[in-house]
CSV table of C-alpha atoms in Angstrom, one decimal:
chain,number,residue,atom,x,y,z
A,35,MET,CA,123.1,122.8,104.5
A,36,ILE,CA,121.1,125.6,103.1
A,37,VAL,CA,117.7,125.8,101.4
A,38,VAL,CA,117.3,127.2,97.8
A,39,ASP,CA,114.9,127.7,95.2
A,40,LEU,CA,114.8,125.2,92.4
A,41,THR,CA,115.2,127.2,89.2
A,42,TYR,CA,116.0,126.6,85.6
A,43,ASP,CA,119.3,128.4,86.0
A,44,ARG,CA,120.6,125.5,88.1
A,45,PRO,CA,120.2,122.4,85.6
A,46,ASP,CA,122.7,120.4,87.9
A,47,LEU,CA,120.2,120.7,90.8
A,48,LEU,CA,117.2,119.9,88.5
A,49,GLU,CA,118.7,116.7,87.4
A,50,GLN,CA,119.7,115.6,90.8
A,51,ALA,CA,116.1,116.4,91.9
A,52,ALA,CA,114.9,114.1,89.0
A,53,GLU,CA,117.4,111.3,89.9
A,54,VAL,CA,116.5,111.3,93.7
A,55,LEU,CA,112.7,111.3,92.8
A,56,HIS,CA,113.0,108.4,90.5
A,57,ALA,CA,115.4,106.5,92.8
A,58,ARG,CA,113.2,107.0,96.0
A,59,MET,CA,109.7,106.8,94.4
A,60,PRO,CA,109.9,104.5,91.3
A,61,GLU,CA,106.2,103.6,91.8
A,62,GLY,CA,105.1,107.1,91.1
A,63,TRP,CA,108.0,108.1,88.6
A,64,PRO,CA,109.2,104.9,87.0
A,65,ASP,CA,111.8,106.5,84.8
A,66,LEU,CA,114.0,109.5,84.7
A,67,ALA,CA,111.8,111.1,81.9
A,68,ALA,CA,108.7,111.0,84.2
A,69,ALA,CA,110.8,112.4,87.1
A,70,ARG,CA,112.2,115.3,85.0
A,71,ASP,CA,108.5,116.0,83.9
A,72,GLU,CA,107.6,116.4,87.6
A,73,VAL,CA,110.5,118.5,88.3
A,74,ASP,CA,109.7,120.8,85.5
A,75,ALA,CA,106.0,120.8,86.5
A,76,ALA,CA,107.2,122.0,90.1
A,77,LEU,CA,109.0,125.1,88.4
A,78,ASP,CA,105.6,126.6,87.4
A,79,PRO,CA,105.7,130.1,88.7
A,80,ALA,CA,102.5,129.5,90.5
A,81,ARG,CA,104.2,126.8,92.7
A,82,ILE,CA,107.1,126.9,95.2
A,83,ALA,CA,110.0,124.5,94.6
A,84,ARG,CA,112.8,124.3,97.2
A,85,ALA,CA,115.8,122.1,97.7
A,86,VAL,CA,118.3,121.4,100.6
A,87,VAL,CA,121.9,121.5,99.3
A,88,VAL,CA,125.3,121.2,100.6
A,89,GLY,CA,127.8,122.7,98.1
A,90,SER,CA,126.6,121.5,94.7
A,91,THR,CA,124.9,118.4,96.2
A,92,LEU,CA,121.0,118.2,96.5
A,93,LEU,CA,120.0,116.3,99.7
A,94,GLY,CA,116.3,116.7,99.1
A,95,TRP,CA,113.6,118.7,97.5
A,96,ALA,CA,110.0,119.6,97.8
A,97,ALA,CA,107.3,121.5,96.1
A,98,ALA,CA,103.9,123.1,97.0
A,99,ASN,CA,100.9,124.3,95.1
A,100,GLU,CA,97.7,126.2,95.9
A,101,ARG,CA,94.8,123.9,96.1
A,102,TYR,CA,92.0,126.0,97.6
A,103,THR,CA,92.4,129.6,96.6
A,104,ASP,CA,93.8,131.9,99.4
A,105,HIS,CA,93.3,129.1,102.0
A,106,VAL,CA,95.0,125.7,101.4
A,107,TRP,CA,98.4,124.5,99.8
A,108,GLU,CA,99.4,121.1,99.1
A,109,ILE,CA,103.0,119.6,99.5
A,110,HIS,CA,103.8,117.6,96.3
A,111,PRO,CA,106.3,115.9,96.1
A,112,LEU,CA,108.7,115.7,99.0
A,113,VAL,CA,111.6,113.6,98.6
A,114,VAL,CA,115.1,113.0,100.4
A,115,ARG,CA,118.1,111.1,99.4
A,116,ALA,CA,118.3,107.8,101.1
A,117,ASP,CA,121.5,108.4,102.7
A,118,ARG,CA,120.2,111.6,104.3
A,119,GLU,CA,117.0,110.2,105.7
A,120,ARG,CA,116.3,111.1,109.4
A,121,SER,CA,119.0,114.0,109.2
A,122,GLY,CA,116.6,116.8,109.2
A,123,VAL,CA,116.3,117.4,105.6
A,124,GLY,CA,112.6,116.6,105.3
A,125,ARG,CA,111.7,118.6,108.4
A,126,THR,CA,113.7,121.5,106.9
A,127,LEU,CA,111.8,121.4,103.7
A,128,VAL,CA,108.4,121.0,105.1
A,129,ARG,CA,109.0,124.0,107.6
A,130,ASP,CA,110.4,126.2,104.7
A,131,LEU,CA,107.3,125.5,102.7
A,132,GLU,CA,105.0,126.2,105.7
A,133,ASP,CA,106.8,129.5,106.5
A,134,ARG,CA,106.6,130.7,102.7
A,135,VAL,CA,102.8,129.9,102.4
A,136,ARG,CA,102.1,131.3,105.8
A,137,ALA,CA,103.8,134.6,104.9
A,138,MET,CA,101.2,134.7,102.0
A,139,GLY,CA,98.3,134.3,104.4
A,140,ILE,CA,97.6,130.7,103.8
A,141,HIS,CA,96.3,128.9,107.0
A,142,THR,CA,96.4,125.2,106.1
A,143,MET,CA,98.9,122.9,104.5
A,144,PHE,CA,98.1,119.3,103.5
A,145,VAL,CA,99.9,116.3,101.9
A,146,GLY,CA,98.7,113.2,100.4
A,147,SER,CA,100.9,110.1,101.3
A,148,ASP,CA,100.3,107.1,99.2
A,149,ASP,CA,100.4,103.5,100.6
A,150,GLU,CA,101.4,101.6,97.5
A,151,LEU,CA,104.0,99.4,99.3
A,152,GLY,CA,101.8,98.0,102.0
A,153,LEU,CA,103.2,100.1,105.0
A,154,THR,CA,100.1,100.6,106.8
A,155,SER,CA,97.1,98.7,108.3
A,156,LEU,CA,95.0,100.0,105.2
A,157,ALA,CA,97.1,98.3,102.6
A,158,GLY,CA,95.4,95.7,100.6
A,159,VAL,CA,92.1,96.3,102.4
A,160,ASP,CA,88.8,97.0,100.9
A,161,LEU,CA,87.9,100.1,102.7
A,162,TYR,CA,84.2,100.1,101.6
A,163,PRO,CA,81.6,100.5,102.9
A,164,ASP,CA,83.2,101.7,106.3
A,165,VAL,CA,86.0,103.9,105.0
A,166,ILE,CA,85.9,106.2,108.2
A,167,GLY,CA,86.0,103.1,110.4
A,168,HIS,CA,89.1,101.7,108.6
A,169,LEU,CA,90.7,105.1,108.9
A,170,ALA,CA,90.0,105.4,112.7
A,171,ARG,CA,92.0,102.2,113.2
A,172,LEU,CA,94.9,103.2,110.8
A,173,GLN,CA,98.2,101.9,112.0
A,174,ASN,CA,101.7,102.6,110.7
A,175,LEU,CA,103.3,99.2,110.3
A,176,ARG,CA,106.6,99.7,108.6
A,177,ALA,CA,107.7,103.4,108.5
A,178,HIS,CA,105.2,104.8,106.3
A,179,PRO,CA,105.7,108.7,105.8
A,180,LEU,CA,102.5,109.5,107.9
A,181,GLY,CA,104.7,108.9,111.1
A,182,PHE,CA,107.0,111.7,109.8
A,183,TYR,CA,104.1,114.1,109.1
A,184,ARG,CA,102.5,113.4,112.4
A,185,ARG,CA,105.7,114.2,114.1
A,186,LEU,CA,105.5,117.6,112.4
A,187,GLY,CA,102.2,118.2,113.9
A,188,TYR,CA,100.0,117.0,110.8
A,189,SER,CA,96.7,115.1,111.6
A,190,VAL,CA,95.1,112.5,109.4
A,191,ILE,CA,92.2,114.0,107.7
A,192,GLY,CA,91.0,111.4,105.2
A,193,VAL,CA,91.7,108.8,102.7
A,194,MET,CA,91.2,108.3,99.0
A,195,PRO,CA,90.5,104.5,98.6
A,196,ASP,CA,92.1,102.8,95.8
A,197,ALA,CA,93.8,106.0,94.5
A,198,ASN,CA,96.6,103.9,93.0
A,199,GLY,CA,94.8,100.6,92.4
A,200,PHE,CA,92.8,98.3,94.7
A,201,GLY,CA,94.1,98.4,98.2
A,202,GLN,CA,96.6,101.2,97.4
A,203,HIS,CA,95.2,104.1,99.2
A,204,ASP,CA,96.2,107.8,99.4
A,205,ILE,CA,96.3,109.1,103.1
A,206,TYR,CA,95.7,112.7,103.6
A,207,LEU,CA,97.3,114.8,106.4
A,208,ALA,CA,97.0,118.4,107.1
A,209,ARG,CA,98.2,121.1,109.6
A,210,ARG,CA,96.8,124.5,110.5
A,211,LEU,CA,99.6,127.1,110.0
A,212,VAL,CA,97.9,130.0,111.7
A,213,PRO,CA,95.4,130.0,114.6
A,214,PRO,CA,91.8,130.6,113.8
A,215,SER,CA,90.7,134.3,114.1
């Protein structure tokens, strides 16, 4: 298992990246064309796109981009083949991206993790007018990725209510990569 850059000179990996993105997250990428567009966007030179591979098989991939100049980067997307979940692929990708942006002097990494599938206590709930109160009572009901990110040291920092339609919120998590000076 090695981590490699996703690049145009590996079209086989790019197609596998699109296939796994569509297969695992059809709510965000409903067809292969949309998934291919996302993979293409991840190859922007201003972004980082990395994949975990064994031989010529892609096990998962992730991308990151700068959100607040010289301070904060975002992981988007992160996806792992279903048959490789809980095998360290996701953790390897997150740690790799963190190491790369930390080396650039970036001190915070964040991720938005949608709840379009009703996996948390926020699903289907009208968060207004007490958004922060609902967030304080957030529970992971059915294997939402926020559990994965929390195990990697990420903290819940907020929520965007109704980001994907009523009751389908985007939960934000972040992690400090370097101690404050």
